[in-house]
Tab-separated table of C-alpha atoms in Angstrom:
chain	number	residue	atom	x	y	z
F	1228	UNK	CA	-11.846	10.066	14.026
F	1229	UNK	CA	-10.219	6.768	13.072
F	1230	UNK	CA	-6.782	7.487	11.720
F	1231	UNK	CA	-3.126	6.606	11.359
F	1232	UNK	CA	-0.771	9.458	12.173
F	1233	UNK	CA	2.884	9.811	11.266
F	1234	UNK	CA	5.497	12.272	12.408
F	1235	UNK	CA	7.310	14.086	11.067
F	1236	UNK	CA	5.671	14.624	7.686
F	1237	UNK	CA	8.858	15.969	6.139
F	1238	UNK	CA	12.441	15.362	7.194
F	1239	UNK	CA	15.810	16.357	5.797
F	1240	UNK	CA	18.814	14.747	7.422
F	1241	UNK	CA	22.430	13.850	6.718
F	1242	UNK	CA	24.035	10.474	6.176
F	1243	UNK	CA	24.620	8.575	9.394
F	1244	UNK	CA	22.423	10.642	11.712
F	1245	UNK	CA	19.986	8.316	13.457
F	1246	UNK	CA	16.314	9.167	13.074
F	1247	UNK	CA	12.936	7.816	14.101
F	1248	UNK	CA	9.630	8.195	12.314
F	1249	UNK	CA	6.692	7.645	14.617
F	1250	UNK	CA	3.417	5.962	13.692
F	1251	UNK	CA	0.298	5.739	15.815
F	1252	UNK	CA	-3.181	4.338	15.170
F	1253	UNK	CA	-6.336	4.786	17.223
F	1254	UNK	CA	-8.346	1.864	15.802
F	1255	UNK	CA	-7.027	-0.882	18.116
F	1256	UNK	CA	-5.636	-2.706	15.079
F	1257	UNK	CA	-3.415	-5.722	15.625
F	1258	UNK	CA	-1.549	-5.481	12.337
F	1259	UNK	CA	0.786	-2.623	11.442
F	1260	UNK	CA	3.352	-2.232	8.704
F	1261	UNK	CA	5.770	0.182	7.087
F	1262	UNK	CA	6.123	0.757	3.353
F	1263	UNK	CA	8.343	2.892	1.207
F	1264	UNK	CA	7.080	4.355	-2.046
F	1265	UNK	CA	9.503	5.052	-4.873
F	1266	UNK	CA	8.671	6.131	-8.458
F	1267	UNK	CA	8.075	3.164	-10.732
F	1268	UNK	CA	8.307	0.682	-7.872
F	1269	UNK	CA	4.998	1.174	-6.094
F	1270	UNK	CA	4.881	0.465	-2.379
F	1271	UNK	CA	7.295	-2.025	-0.922
F	1272	UNK	CA	6.905	-3.418	2.560
F	1273	UNK	CA	9.767	-2.767	4.969
F	1274	UNK	CA	8.585	-4.413	8.210
F	1275	UNK	CA	5.305	-5.577	9.643
F	1276	UNK	CA	3.961	-6.457	13.048
F	1277	UNK	CA	1.188	-8.930	13.806
F	1278	UNK	CA	0.788	-7.716	17.383
F	1279	UNK	CA	2.674	-6.311	20.365
F	1280	UNK	CA	6.262	-7.604	20.509
F	1281	UNK	CA	5.763	-9.504	17.212
F	1282	UNK	CA	7.597	-8.035	14.229
F	1283	UNK	CA	8.982	-9.471	11.009
F	1284	UNK	CA	10.825	-8.405	7.889
F	1285	UNK	CA	9.062	-7.393	4.722
F	1286	UNK	CA	10.569	-7.174	1.257
F	1287	UNK	CA	13.122	-4.392	1.877
F	1288	UNK	CA	14.175	-4.431	5.566
F	1289	UNK	CA	17.878	-3.610	5.162
F	1290	UNK	CA	18.883	-0.459	7.030
F	1291	UNK	CA	15.677	-0.246	9.081
F	1292	UNK	CA	14.538	-1.309	12.527
F	1293	UNK	CA	11.118	-1.324	14.154
F	1294	UNK	CA	9.634	-1.980	17.558
F	1295	UNK	CA	6.115	-2.698	18.806
F	1296	UNK	CA	6.003	-2.135	22.543
F	1297	UNK	CA	2.408	-0.885	22.523
F	1298	UNK	CA	-0.473	-1.853	20.278
F	1299	UNK	CA	-1.052	1.662	18.955
F	1300	UNK	CA	2.570	2.616	18.129
F	1301	UNK	CA	4.977	1.257	15.546
F	1302	UNK	CA	8.051	3.486	15.099
F	1303	UNK	CA	10.472	3.112	12.190
F	1304	UNK	CA	14.117	3.599	13.065
F	1305	UNK	CA	16.959	4.375	10.686
F	1306	UNK	CA	20.129	3.823	12.725
F	1307	UNK	CA	22.490	5.172	10.053
F	1308	UNK	CA	20.525	6.670	7.155
F	1309	UNK	CA	22.014	6.638	3.680
F	1310	UNK	CA	20.983	8.554	0.532
F	1311	UNK	CA	19.325	5.425	-0.948
F	1312	UNK	CA	16.803	5.633	1.887
F	1313	UNK	CA	15.488	8.902	0.498
F	1314	UNK	CA	11.875	8.023	-0.124
F	1315	UNK	CA	8.235	8.512	0.835
F	1316	UNK	CA	7.322	6.326	3.815
F	1317	UNK	CA	3.876	5.114	4.787
F	1318	UNK	CA	2.698	3.436	7.931
F	1319	UNK	CA	-0.434	1.285	7.708
F	1320	UNK	CA	-2.632	-0.653	10.087
F	1321	UNK	CA	-5.425	-3.184	9.790
F	1322	UNK	CA	-7.522	-5.593	11.775
F	1323	UNK	CA	-6.554	-9.214	11.567
F	1324	UNK	CA	-9.413	-10.717	9.568
F	1325	UNK	CA	-9.724	-14.205	8.204
F	1326	UNK	CA	-9.495	-14.816	4.481
F	1327	UNK	CA	-7.145	-11.915	3.876
F	1328	UNK	CA	-9.924	-9.374	3.544
F	1329	UNK	CA	-8.297	-6.908	5.834
F	1330	UNK	CA	-8.402	-3.265	4.758
F	1331	UNK	CA	-5.147	-1.463	5.357
F	1332	UNK	CA	-5.471	2.118	6.546
F	1333	UNK	CA	-2.538	4.280	5.565
F	1334	UNK	CA	-1.039	7.267	7.282
F	1335	UNK	CA	-0.409	10.534	5.383
F	1336	UNK	CA	3.225	9.701	4.625
F	1337	UNK	CA	6.656	10.973	5.651
F	1338	UNK	CA	8.895	12.387	2.968
F	1339	UNK	CA	12.533	11.758	3.880
F	1340	UNK	CA	15.573	13.250	2.187
F	1341	UNK	CA	19.000	11.948	3.231
F	1342	UNK	CA	21.874	14.129	2.077
G	1248	UNK	CA	11.421	-8.783	-9.402
G	1249	UNK	CA	7.934	-7.359	-9.291
G	1250	UNK	CA	5.340	-9.966	-8.370
G	1251	UNK	CA	2.431	-7.801	-9.501
G	1252	UNK	CA	2.926	-6.068	-12.843
G	1253	UNK	CA	0.779	-3.008	-13.486
G	1254	UNK	CA	0.207	-1.060	-16.688
G	1255	UNK	CA	0.081	1.555	-17.992
G	1256	UNK	CA	2.355	3.758	-15.918
G	1257	UNK	CA	0.267	6.808	-16.802
G	1258	UNK	CA	-3.067	7.390	-18.482
G	1259	UNK	CA	-4.866	10.495	-19.706
G	1260	UNK	CA	-8.556	10.408	-20.625
G	1261	UNK	CA	-11.276	12.918	-21.304
G	1262	UNK	CA	-14.118	13.384	-18.833
G	1263	UNK	CA	-16.671	10.652	-19.386
G	1264	UNK	CA	-14.101	8.220	-20.788
G	1265	UNK	CA	-13.470	4.739	-19.394
G	1266	UNK	CA	-9.863	4.347	-18.259
G	1267	UNK	CA	-8.703	0.752	-17.831
G	1268	UNK	CA	-5.759	-0.242	-15.668
G	1269	UNK	CA	-4.356	-3.741	-15.944
G	1270	UNK	CA	-2.473	-5.954	-13.520
G	1271	UNK	CA	-0.943	-9.406	-13.863
G	1272	UNK	CA	0.516	-11.785	-11.314
G	1273	UNK	CA	2.352	-15.099	-11.220
G	1274	UNK	CA	2.032	-16.240	-7.620
G	1275	UNK	CA	-0.994	-18.534	-7.323
G	1276	UNK	CA	-0.888	-18.091	-3.540
G	1277	UNK	CA	-2.463	-14.640	-3.950
G	1278	UNK	CA	-6.077	-14.894	-2.809
G	1279	UNK	CA	-7.319	-11.337	-2.417
G	1280	UNK	CA	-6.914	-8.450	-4.840
G	1281	UNK	CA	-7.580	-4.888	-3.635
G	1282	UNK	CA	-7.178	-1.632	-5.511
G	1283	UNK	CA	-5.975	1.474	-3.744
G	1284	UNK	CA	-6.449	5.095	-4.777
G	1285	UNK	CA	-3.923	7.741	-3.793
G	1286	UNK	CA	-4.349	11.504	-4.101
G	1287	UNK	CA	-1.301	13.808	-4.010
G	1288	UNK	CA	-0.010	14.304	-0.480
G	1289	UNK	CA	-2.176	11.516	0.939
G	1290	UNK	CA	-1.748	7.893	1.787
G	1291	UNK	CA	-3.376	5.198	-0.366
G	1292	UNK	CA	-6.987	4.339	0.469
G	1293	UNK	CA	-8.858	1.145	-0.352
G	1294	UNK	CA	-11.115	1.629	-3.370
G	1295	UNK	CA	-12.486	-1.800	-4.230
G	1296	UNK	CA	-11.373	-5.406	-3.848
G	1297	UNK	CA	-12.131	-8.835	-5.288
G	1298	UNK	CA	-11.589	-12.471	-4.411
G	1299	UNK	CA	-10.506	-14.914	-7.155
G	1300	UNK	CA	-13.735	-16.925	-7.026
G	1301	UNK	CA	-15.559	-13.930	-8.550
G	1302	UNK	CA	-15.052	-12.717	-12.137
G	1303	UNK	CA	-16.389	-9.208	-11.686
G	1304	UNK	CA	-17.183	-6.796	-8.902
G	1305	UNK	CA	-18.829	-3.431	-9.277
G	1306	UNK	CA	-19.021	-0.586	-6.761
G	1307	UNK	CA	-20.500	2.601	-8.130
G	1308	UNK	CA	-18.491	3.664	-11.178
G	1309	UNK	CA	-15.599	1.305	-10.371
G	1310	UNK	CA	-15.468	-2.261	-11.679
G	1311	UNK	CA	-12.862	-4.966	-11.215
G	1312	UNK	CA	-12.661	-7.695	-13.839
G	1313	UNK	CA	-10.799	-10.840	-12.788
G	1314	UNK	CA	-9.471	-13.596	-15.048
G	1315	UNK	CA	-8.156	-16.376	-12.825
G	1316	UNK	CA	-6.856	-18.600	-15.624
G	1317	UNK	CA	-4.873	-15.745	-17.161
G	1318	UNK	CA	-3.836	-14.443	-13.733
G	1319	UNK	CA	-4.899	-10.947	-14.696
G	1320	UNK	CA	-7.236	-8.380	-13.239
G	1321	UNK	CA	-8.196	-4.891	-14.252
G	1322	UNK	CA	-9.902	-1.767	-12.967
G	1323	UNK	CA	-12.436	0.079	-15.107
G	1324	UNK	CA	-13.718	3.531	-14.178
G	1325	UNK	CA	-17.023	4.330	-15.844
G	1326	UNK	CA	-17.947	7.922	-16.690
G	1327	UNK	CA	-14.629	9.172	-15.344
G	1328	UNK	CA	-14.512	12.590	-13.698
G	1329	UNK	CA	-11.672	15.068	-13.071
G	1330	UNK	CA	-11.993	14.202	-9.375
G	1331	UNK	CA	-10.879	10.644	-10.230
G	1332	UNK	CA	-7.432	11.984	-11.147
G	1333	UNK	CA	-5.117	10.116	-8.799
G	1334	UNK	CA	-2.586	7.317	-8.677
G	1335	UNK	CA	-4.095	3.841	-8.635
G	1336	UNK	CA	-2.338	0.789	-7.232
G	1337	UNK	CA	-3.394	-2.777	-7.691
G	1338	UNK	CA	-2.333	-5.189	-4.974
G	1339	UNK	CA	-2.415	-8.865	-4.142
G	1340	UNK	CA	-2.557	-10.475	-0.743
G	1341	UNK	CA	-1.177	-13.841	0.297
G	1342	UNK	CA	-0.643	-15.744	3.507
G	1343	UNK	CA	2.979	-15.895	4.601
G	1344	UNK	CA	2.752	-18.187	7.627
G	1345	UNK	CA	0.150	-18.841	10.311
G	1346	UNK	CA	-2.147	-15.838	10.273
G	1347	UNK	CA	0.503	-13.518	8.825
G	1348	UNK	CA	-0.384	-12.040	5.453
G	1349	UNK	CA	1.488	-9.837	3.017
G	1350	UNK	CA	0.197	-7.246	0.583
G	1351	UNK	CA	2.201	-6.878	-2.637
G	1352	UNK	CA	1.611	-3.726	-4.675
G	1353	UNK	CA	1.884	-2.983	-8.357
G	1354	UNK	CA	3.978	-0.031	-9.504
G	1355	UNK	CA	1.035	2.357	-9.810
G	1356	UNK	CA	-0.805	4.177	-12.596
G	1357	UNK	CA	-1.098	7.936	-12.613
G	1358	UNK	CA	-4.537	8.766	-14.043
G	1359	UNK	CA	-5.439	12.226	-15.312
G	1360	UNK	CA	-9.021	12.946	-16.322
G	1361	UNK	CA	-9.275	16.102	-18.388
G	1362	UNK	CA	-12.349	18.341	-17.967
């Protein structure tokens, strides 16, 4: 089954304790990205990756890091989480199509609470 | 500053009604406009999409109307059903550089269809 998986699904942590949210896709997609979803703000892109070893900042990258060492994996790293990073996080992947008609496939989400 | 403005924030209709969700944008670089549907506890999933050279696109009970001159587009759901109750996001895609593209989301509309 084609899918994007994220782990963990739920996470409670404390300020300053480094954490990693994993993302994996089995569709051989080149493009992967991370979003955060907050009430009234929709989904905002944190980072994206066009392919292995190619990553770039989205709209809200502050406080986050990513890496893309393998095509299927795109982990999101919070080196020193703060309460304003409490949010619902989604990983997404897509093929790189011309004309922007790529369909993004989203993972099930990771709900993070930073105390 | 939200580049894609979506309204209303929430919408309640009776079964069989025709909910309409509206989106507006300013950036003329947007060249692809998808709508995503999100059920509670799930990631968003592509519902229907339109390119700006088309004024209307219909897929089943879902129709996108696109007004390029007004920079507005809307989603209509014909004969709405309780199973359509979900959060709907409009989005707009643009090229950033080279083959890199970015998807900008609206703030979302929570639709409830009453039985």
